[in-house]
mmCIF file of C-alpha atoms in Angstrom:
data_model
loop_
_atom_site.group_PDB
_atom_site.id
_atom_site.type_symbol
_atom_site.label_atom_id
_atom_site.label_comp_id
_atom_site.label_asym_id
_atom_site.label_seq_id
_atom_site.Cartn_x
_atom_site.Cartn_y
_atom_site.Cartn_z
ATOM 1 C CA MET A 1266 -12.040 24.358 15.480
ATOM 2 C CA PHE A 1267 -12.554 20.866 16.738
ATOM 3 C CA LYS A 1268 -10.093 18.519 18.327
ATOM 4 C CA LYS A 1269 -10.534 14.830 18.409
ATOM 5 C CA PRO A 1270 -10.236 11.800 20.707
ATOM 6 C CA LEU A 1271 -9.048 8.424 19.549
ATOM 7 C CA PHE A 1272 -10.814 5.205 19.056
ATOM 8 C CA LYS A 1273 -9.840 1.606 18.934
ATOM 9 C CA ILE A 1274 -10.725 -1.587 17.108
ATOM 10 C CA VAL A 1275 -8.690 -4.723 16.725
ATOM 11 C CA ALA A 1276 -6.086 -4.512 13.950
ATOM 12 C CA PRO A 1277 -3.009 -6.599 13.161
ATOM 13 C CA LEU A 1278 -0.136 -4.427 14.362
ATOM 14 C CA ALA A 1279 3.182 -5.505 15.757
ATOM 15 C CA ALA A 1280 3.097 -5.892 19.535
ATOM 16 C CA ALA A 1281 5.064 -3.394 21.550
ATOM 17 C CA SER A 1282 7.362 -4.710 24.222
ATOM 18 C CA MET A 1283 5.945 -4.137 27.711
ATOM 19 C CA LEU A 1284 7.245 -5.050 31.095
ATOM 20 C CA LEU A 1285 4.497 -6.239 33.417
ATOM 21 C CA ALA A 1286 4.868 -5.610 37.122
ATOM 22 C CA ALA A 1287 2.554 -4.319 39.808
ATOM 23 C CA CYS A 1288 3.457 -0.685 40.326
ATOM 24 C CA SER A 1289 1.509 2.446 41.109
ATOM 25 C CA GLY A 1290 2.294 5.826 39.609
ATOM 26 C CA ASP A 1291 3.993 6.876 42.849
ATOM 27 C CA GLU A 1292 6.376 3.917 42.530
ATOM 28 C CA ALA A 1293 7.850 5.076 39.244
ATOM 29 C CA LYS A 1294 10.804 6.609 41.116
ATOM 30 C CA ASN A 1295 13.210 4.454 43.019
ATOM 31 C CA SER A 1296 13.268 4.839 46.752
ATOM 32 C CA GLU A 1297 16.850 6.059 46.932
ATOM 33 C CA GLY A 1298 17.797 8.842 44.572
ATOM 34 C CA GLY A 1299 14.349 9.645 43.180
ATOM 35 C CA GLU A 1300 15.458 8.710 39.692
ATOM 36 C CA ILE A 1301 12.683 7.476 37.406
ATOM 37 C CA THR A 1302 13.294 3.814 36.635
ATOM 38 C CA LYS A 1303 9.843 2.727 35.476
ATOM 39 C CA ILE A 1304 6.846 4.435 33.899
ATOM 40 C CA VAL A 1305 3.318 3.052 34.248
ATOM 41 C CA ALA A 1306 0.873 4.363 31.649
ATOM 42 C CA GLY A 1307 -2.873 3.957 31.437
ATOM 43 C CA THR A 1308 -4.863 3.609 28.240
ATOM 44 C CA GLU A 1309 -8.238 2.596 26.777
ATOM 45 C CA ALA A 1310 -7.346 -0.350 24.586
ATOM 46 C CA THR A 1311 -10.148 -0.350 22.042
ATOM 47 C CA TYR A 1312 -8.661 2.185 19.667
ATOM 48 C CA ALA A 1313 -6.604 0.511 16.940
ATOM 49 C CA PRO A 1314 -4.137 1.280 15.542
ATOM 50 C CA PHE A 1315 -3.117 3.296 18.607
ATOM 51 C CA GLU A 1316 -4.024 0.823 21.346
ATOM 52 C CA TYR A 1317 -5.784 -2.531 21.419
ATOM 53 C CA LEU A 1318 -5.403 -5.957 22.998
ATOM 54 C CA ASP A 1319 -3.577 -8.834 21.326
ATOM 55 C CA ASP A 1320 -4.750 -12.443 21.648
ATOM 56 C CA LYS A 1321 -2.879 -12.739 24.956
ATOM 57 C CA GLY A 1322 -4.532 -9.686 26.473
ATOM 58 C CA ASN A 1323 -1.494 -7.438 26.161
ATOM 59 C CA VAL A 1324 -1.900 -3.772 25.217
ATOM 60 C CA VAL A 1325 -0.289 -3.215 21.824
ATOM 61 C CA GLY A 1326 -0.424 -0.545 19.117
ATOM 62 C CA LEU A 1327 1.286 2.681 18.136
ATOM 63 C CA ASP A 1328 1.223 4.292 21.578
ATOM 64 C CA ALA A 1329 2.731 1.199 23.202
ATOM 65 C CA GLN A 1330 5.447 1.086 20.557
ATOM 66 C CA ILE A 1331 6.257 4.773 20.918
ATOM 67 C CA LEU A 1332 6.409 4.582 24.710
ATOM 68 C CA ALA A 1333 8.596 1.472 24.551
ATOM 69 C CA ALA A 1334 10.959 3.256 22.134
ATOM 70 C CA ILE A 1335 11.199 6.234 24.500
ATOM 71 C CA GLY A 1336 11.887 3.896 27.398
ATOM 72 C CA GLU A 1337 14.642 2.168 25.457
ATOM 73 C CA GLU A 1338 16.302 5.478 24.614
ATOM 74 C CA MET A 1339 16.078 6.726 28.203
ATOM 75 C CA GLY A 1340 16.890 3.455 29.980
ATOM 76 C CA VAL A 1341 13.489 3.258 31.683
ATOM 77 C CA GLU A 1342 11.077 0.321 31.946
ATOM 78 C CA THR A 1343 7.551 0.917 30.621
ATOM 79 C CA GLU A 1344 4.205 -0.729 31.283
ATOM 80 C CA ILE A 1345 0.768 0.039 29.873
ATOM 81 C CA LYS A 1346 -2.429 -0.875 31.714
ATOM 82 C CA ASN A 1347 -5.860 -1.007 30.096
ATOM 83 C CA VAL A 1348 -7.844 1.056 32.603
ATOM 84 C CA GLY A 1349 -10.477 2.799 30.455
ATOM 85 C CA TRP A 1350 -10.730 6.371 29.186
ATOM 86 C CA ASP A 1351 -12.279 8.162 32.175
ATOM 87 C CA SER A 1352 -10.370 6.028 34.687
ATOM 88 C CA MET A 1353 -7.129 6.910 32.917
ATOM 89 C CA MET A 1354 -7.835 10.598 33.422
ATOM 90 C CA SER A 1355 -8.626 10.237 37.116
ATOM 91 C CA GLN A 1356 -5.745 7.835 37.842
ATOM 92 C CA VAL A 1357 -3.213 10.251 36.383
ATOM 93 C CA THR A 1358 -4.584 12.899 38.738
ATOM 94 C CA THR A 1359 -4.442 10.646 41.803
ATOM 95 C CA GLY A 1360 -1.030 9.186 40.936
ATOM 96 C CA GLU A 1361 -2.244 5.607 40.553
ATOM 97 C CA ILE A 1362 -0.580 5.690 37.144
ATOM 98 C CA ASP A 1363 2.161 7.973 35.886
ATOM 99 C CA MET A 1364 0.714 9.042 32.560
ATOM 100 C CA GLY A 1365 -1.941 8.606 29.907
ATOM 101 C CA ALA A 1366 -1.109 7.080 26.530
ATOM 102 C CA ALA A 1367 -4.295 6.855 24.513
ATOM 103 C CA ALA A 1368 -4.112 8.982 21.380
ATOM 104 C CA ILE A 1369 -5.047 11.955 23.535
ATOM 105 C CA THR A 1370 -5.586 15.209 21.689
ATOM 106 C CA ILE A 1371 -3.829 18.193 23.252
ATOM 107 C CA THR A 1372 -6.517 20.798 23.923
ATOM 108 C CA ASP A 1373 -6.541 24.086 25.839
ATOM 109 C CA GLU A 1374 -9.150 22.663 28.203
ATOM 110 C CA ARG A 1375 -7.069 19.586 29.040
ATOM 111 C CA LEU A 1376 -3.963 21.732 29.526
ATOM 112 C CA GLU A 1377 -5.736 23.411 32.434
ATOM 113 C CA THR A 1378 -5.707 20.102 34.331
ATOM 114 C CA TYR A 1379 -2.802 18.091 32.881
ATOM 115 C CA ASP A 1380 0.593 18.620 31.295
ATOM 116 C CA PHE A 1381 1.335 17.207 27.855
ATOM 117 C CA THR A 1382 4.461 16.231 25.993
ATOM 118 C CA GLU A 1383 5.334 17.719 22.661
ATOM 119 C CA PRO A 1384 3.083 16.254 19.919
ATOM 120 C CA TYR A 1385 3.969 12.872 18.484
ATOM 121 C CA TYR A 1386 1.126 12.446 15.960
ATOM 122 C CA GLU A 1387 -0.938 14.725 13.731
ATOM 123 C CA ALA A 1388 -4.559 13.723 13.148
ATOM 124 C CA SER A 1389 -7.990 14.985 12.172
ATOM 125 C CA LEU A 1390 -11.570 13.925 12.726
ATOM 126 C CA LEU A 1391 -13.584 11.961 10.200
ATOM 127 C CA ILE A 1392 -17.238 11.074 9.893
ATOM 128 C CA VAL A 1393 -18.072 7.407 9.370
ATOM 129 C CA THR A 1394 -21.455 6.322 8.057
ATOM 130 C CA LYS A 1395 -23.023 3.633 5.887
ATOM 131 C CA GLU A 1396 -22.102 3.567 2.213
ATOM 132 C CA ASP A 1397 -25.714 4.222 1.131
ATOM 133 C CA SER A 1398 -26.140 7.152 3.530
ATOM 134 C CA LYS A 1399 -27.031 10.569 2.126
ATOM 135 C CA ILE A 1400 -24.778 12.261 4.668
ATOM 136 C CA GLU A 1401 -22.037 14.185 2.881
ATOM 137 C CA SER A 1402 -20.776 16.739 5.389
ATOM 138 C CA PHE A 1403 -20.524 17.616 9.059
ATOM 139 C CA GLU A 1404 -23.417 20.051 8.705
ATOM 140 C CA ASP A 1405 -25.627 17.167 7.572
ATOM 141 C CA LEU A 1406 -25.353 15.731 11.095
ATOM 142 C CA LYS A 1407 -27.130 18.689 12.685
ATOM 143 C CA ASP A 1408 -30.391 16.799 13.232
ATOM 144 C CA LYS A 1409 -29.081 13.225 13.051
ATOM 145 C CA LYS A 1410 -28.271 10.655 15.721
ATOM 146 C CA VAL A 1411 -24.489 10.645 16.105
ATOM 147 C CA SER A 1412 -22.414 8.248 18.195
ATOM 148 C CA VAL A 1413 -19.109 9.274 19.773
ATOM 149 C CA GLN A 1414 -16.655 8.272 22.463
ATOM 150 C CA ILE A 1415 -17.458 10.227 25.611
ATOM 151 C CA ASN A 1416 -15.308 13.239 26.522
ATOM 152 C CA THR A 1417 -13.316 13.132 23.309
ATOM 153 C CA THR A 1418 -12.861 15.725 20.594
ATOM 154 C CA GLY A 1419 -15.442 13.883 18.504
ATOM 155 C CA HIS A 1420 -17.889 14.330 21.366
ATOM 156 C CA ILE A 1421 -16.998 18.014 21.621
ATOM 157 C CA ALA A 1422 -17.505 18.476 17.876
ATOM 158 C CA ALA A 1423 -20.967 16.893 18.050
ATOM 159 C CA GLN A 1424 -21.893 19.165 20.967
ATOM 160 C CA GLU A 1425 -20.660 22.219 19.081
ATOM 161 C CA LEU A 1426 -22.964 21.303 16.209
ATOM 162 C CA GLN A 1427 -26.075 20.067 18.043
ATOM 163 C CA GLY A 1428 -25.790 21.602 21.494
ATOM 164 C CA VAL A 1429 -24.472 20.121 24.733
ATOM 165 C CA ALA A 1430 -27.871 18.767 25.800
ATOM 166 C CA SER A 1431 -28.802 17.197 22.463
ATOM 167 C CA SER A 1432 -30.513 13.822 22.853
ATOM 168 C CA ASN A 1433 -29.245 12.876 19.382
ATOM 169 C CA ILE A 1434 -25.667 12.565 20.665
ATOM 170 C CA LEU A 1435 -24.984 9.012 21.845
ATOM 171 C CA ALA A 1436 -21.788 8.968 23.926
ATOM 172 C CA TYR A 1437 -20.066 5.728 24.911
ATOM 173 C CA GLU A 1438 -17.042 4.683 26.946
ATOM 174 C CA ASN A 1439 -15.139 3.575 23.853
ATOM 175 C CA PHE A 1440 -15.289 4.199 20.134
ATOM 176 C CA SER A 1441 -15.843 0.582 19.204
ATOM 177 C CA VAL A 1442 -19.326 0.794 20.731
ATOM 178 C CA ALA A 1443 -19.965 4.079 18.927
ATOM 179 C CA LEU A 1444 -19.017 2.413 15.660
ATOM 180 C CA THR A 1445 -21.222 -0.599 16.390
ATOM 181 C CA GLU A 1446 -24.159 1.777 16.775
ATOM 182 C CA VAL A 1447 -23.630 2.897 13.180
ATOM 183 C CA LEU A 1448 -23.392 -0.684 11.969
ATOM 184 C CA ASN A 1449 -26.641 -1.696 13.664
ATOM 185 C CA GLY A 1450 -28.469 1.475 12.621
ATOM 186 C CA SER A 1451 -28.924 2.988 16.093
ATOM 187 C CA SER A 1452 -27.008 6.066 14.947
ATOM 188 C CA GLU A 1453 -26.616 7.488 11.463
ATOM 189 C CA ALA A 1454 -22.951 8.384 11.822
ATOM 190 C CA ALA A 1455 -20.027 8.447 14.213
ATOM 191 C CA ILE A 1456 -17.254 11.009 14.605
ATOM 192 C CA GLY A 1457 -13.734 9.881 15.441
ATOM 193 C CA ASP A 1458 -10.062 10.094 14.593
ATOM 194 C CA ASN A 1459 -9.048 9.534 11.004
ATOM 195 C CA ALA A 1460 -6.446 6.823 11.642
ATOM 196 C CA VAL A 1461 -8.865 4.727 13.682
ATOM 197 C CA ILE A 1462 -11.723 4.932 11.202
ATOM 198 C CA LEU A 1463 -9.501 4.275 8.200
ATOM 199 C CA GLU A 1464 -7.847 1.336 9.973
ATOM 200 C CA TYR A 1465 -11.237 -0.225 10.652
ATOM 201 C CA ILE A 1466 -12.497 0.222 7.089
ATOM 202 C CA LYS A 1467 -9.234 -1.177 5.688
ATOM 203 C CA ASN A 1468 -9.468 -4.284 7.841
ATOM 204 C CA ASN A 1469 -13.223 -4.691 7.307
ATOM 205 C CA PRO A 1470 -13.756 -4.006 3.590
ATOM 206 C CA ASP A 1471 -17.208 -5.620 3.659
ATOM 207 C CA SER A 1472 -18.480 -3.528 6.562
ATOM 208 C CA GLY A 1473 -20.542 -1.305 4.278
ATOM 209 C CA LEU A 1474 -19.090 1.834 5.860
ATOM 210 C CA LYS A 1475 -17.477 4.900 4.320
ATOM 211 C CA ALA A 1476 -15.398 7.761 5.721
ATOM 212 C CA ILE A 1477 -16.188 11.419 5.054
ATOM 213 C CA GLU A 1478 -13.737 14.303 5.411
ATOM 214 C CA ASP A 1479 -14.917 17.797 6.285
ATOM 215 C CA ASP A 1480 -13.026 21.085 6.288
ATOM 216 C CA SER A 1481 -14.730 22.018 9.560
ATOM 217 C CA PHE A 1482 -12.343 19.700 11.394
ATOM 218 C CA GLU A 1483 -8.985 21.225 12.207
ATOM 219 C CA VAL A 1484 -5.741 19.307 12.518
ATOM 220 C CA ASP A 1485 -5.256 17.839 15.993
ATOM 221 C CA TYR A 1486 -2.108 16.764 17.786
ATOM 222 C CA PHE A 1487 -1.692 13.799 20.132
ATOM 223 C CA GLY A 1488 0.550 13.944 23.184
ATOM 224 C CA PHE A 1489 1.293 11.867 26.270
ATOM 225 C CA MET A 1490 -0.458 13.218 29.365
ATOM 226 C CA VAL A 1491 1.022 13.548 32.868
ATOM 227 C CA LYS A 1492 -0.134 14.985 36.167
ATOM 228 C CA LYS A 1493 0.017 18.776 36.301
ATOM 229 C CA GLY A 1494 3.406 19.844 37.603
ATOM 230 C CA ASN A 1495 5.164 16.492 37.100
ATOM 231 C CA LYS A 1496 8.076 18.209 35.370
ATOM 232 C CA GLU A 1497 10.585 15.413 35.935
ATOM 233 C CA LEU A 1498 8.517 12.854 34.059
ATOM 234 C CA LEU A 1499 7.471 15.375 31.415
ATOM 235 C CA ASP A 1500 11.094 16.308 30.723
ATOM 236 C CA LEU A 1501 12.109 12.638 30.484
ATOM 237 C CA LEU A 1502 9.313 11.872 28.014
ATOM 238 C CA ASN A 1503 10.057 14.937 25.902
ATOM 239 C CA GLU A 1504 13.758 14.132 25.792
ATOM 240 C CA GLY A 1505 13.053 10.564 24.721
ATOM 241 C CA LEU A 1506 10.466 11.706 22.211
ATOM 242 C CA GLN A 1507 12.920 14.125 20.644
ATOM 243 C CA LYS A 1508 15.505 11.364 20.385
ATOM 244 C CA ILE A 1509 13.153 9.040 18.491
ATOM 245 C CA LYS A 1510 12.110 11.923 16.261
ATOM 246 C CA ASP A 1511 15.738 12.654 15.443
ATOM 247 C CA ASN A 1512 16.759 9.039 14.807
ATOM 248 C CA GLY A 1513 13.706 8.283 12.681
ATOM 249 C CA LYS A 1514 12.183 5.709 15.023
ATOM 250 C CA LEU A 1515 8.977 7.704 15.554
ATOM 251 C CA ALA A 1516 8.358 8.032 11.817
ATOM 252 C CA GLU A 1517 9.114 4.333 11.405
ATOM 253 C CA ILE A 1518 6.463 3.448 14.004
ATOM 254 C CA THR A 1519 3.722 5.850 12.878
ATOM 255 C CA GLY A 1520 4.441 5.917 9.149
ATOM 256 C CA THR A 1521 4.317 9.703 9.148
ATOM 257 C CA GLU A 1522 6.537 12.673 9.957
ATOM 258 C CA ILE A 1523 5.845 15.364 12.543
ATOM 259 C CA GLU A 1524 7.890 18.451 13.376
#
């Protein structure tokens, strides 16, 4: 029914190896044979454990690790730039970057504009609210102020429940702000991806927050996003992804299996 986005908050994960060099999406192919030698991905690095910044300002997290593992298997350099959620979408379209790597849920609507790899992670939405809240289900949010990350599946779910024009939906550029709004009482709950919410609660046991599951939320699948029609890059990513599925590297990185 609903598909989710992905949010980010600082968490202690192992840094993924990234090669930093100025390169636009159109420069991912070498000038001679057209072979892809480097992939530049965009992300929104406030969504731990999938992407966040380490103390040196490098993008790290599960997506960075997965992309680096694909690059290693395929003999391709990889770089991830923290460009922001909406900017990531537009820069993939314009070719400023080659792909999006930001815990992006594969949806029918997005498939109209972009191409996606095979799924690499299975997720579902959760509700996060204060421990003393009387909210127990998704339906309880019908007339409540709810914070979300803009243009994500959490945002879509809130609109499905309250209506697209609802003034009770507070949409922000990243999920960390949405979560802060719950902490400071500006919203009564937030909707986001399960891994992100659970990671935050685990690393902030005194936050006073709790997570709520609801059967209304369907399972979602994350994929890497490329410009529509970029078959060469899509095939390379899918081949590398299949290799790290087969050799167990993907499960080692994410801690979970996916078909």
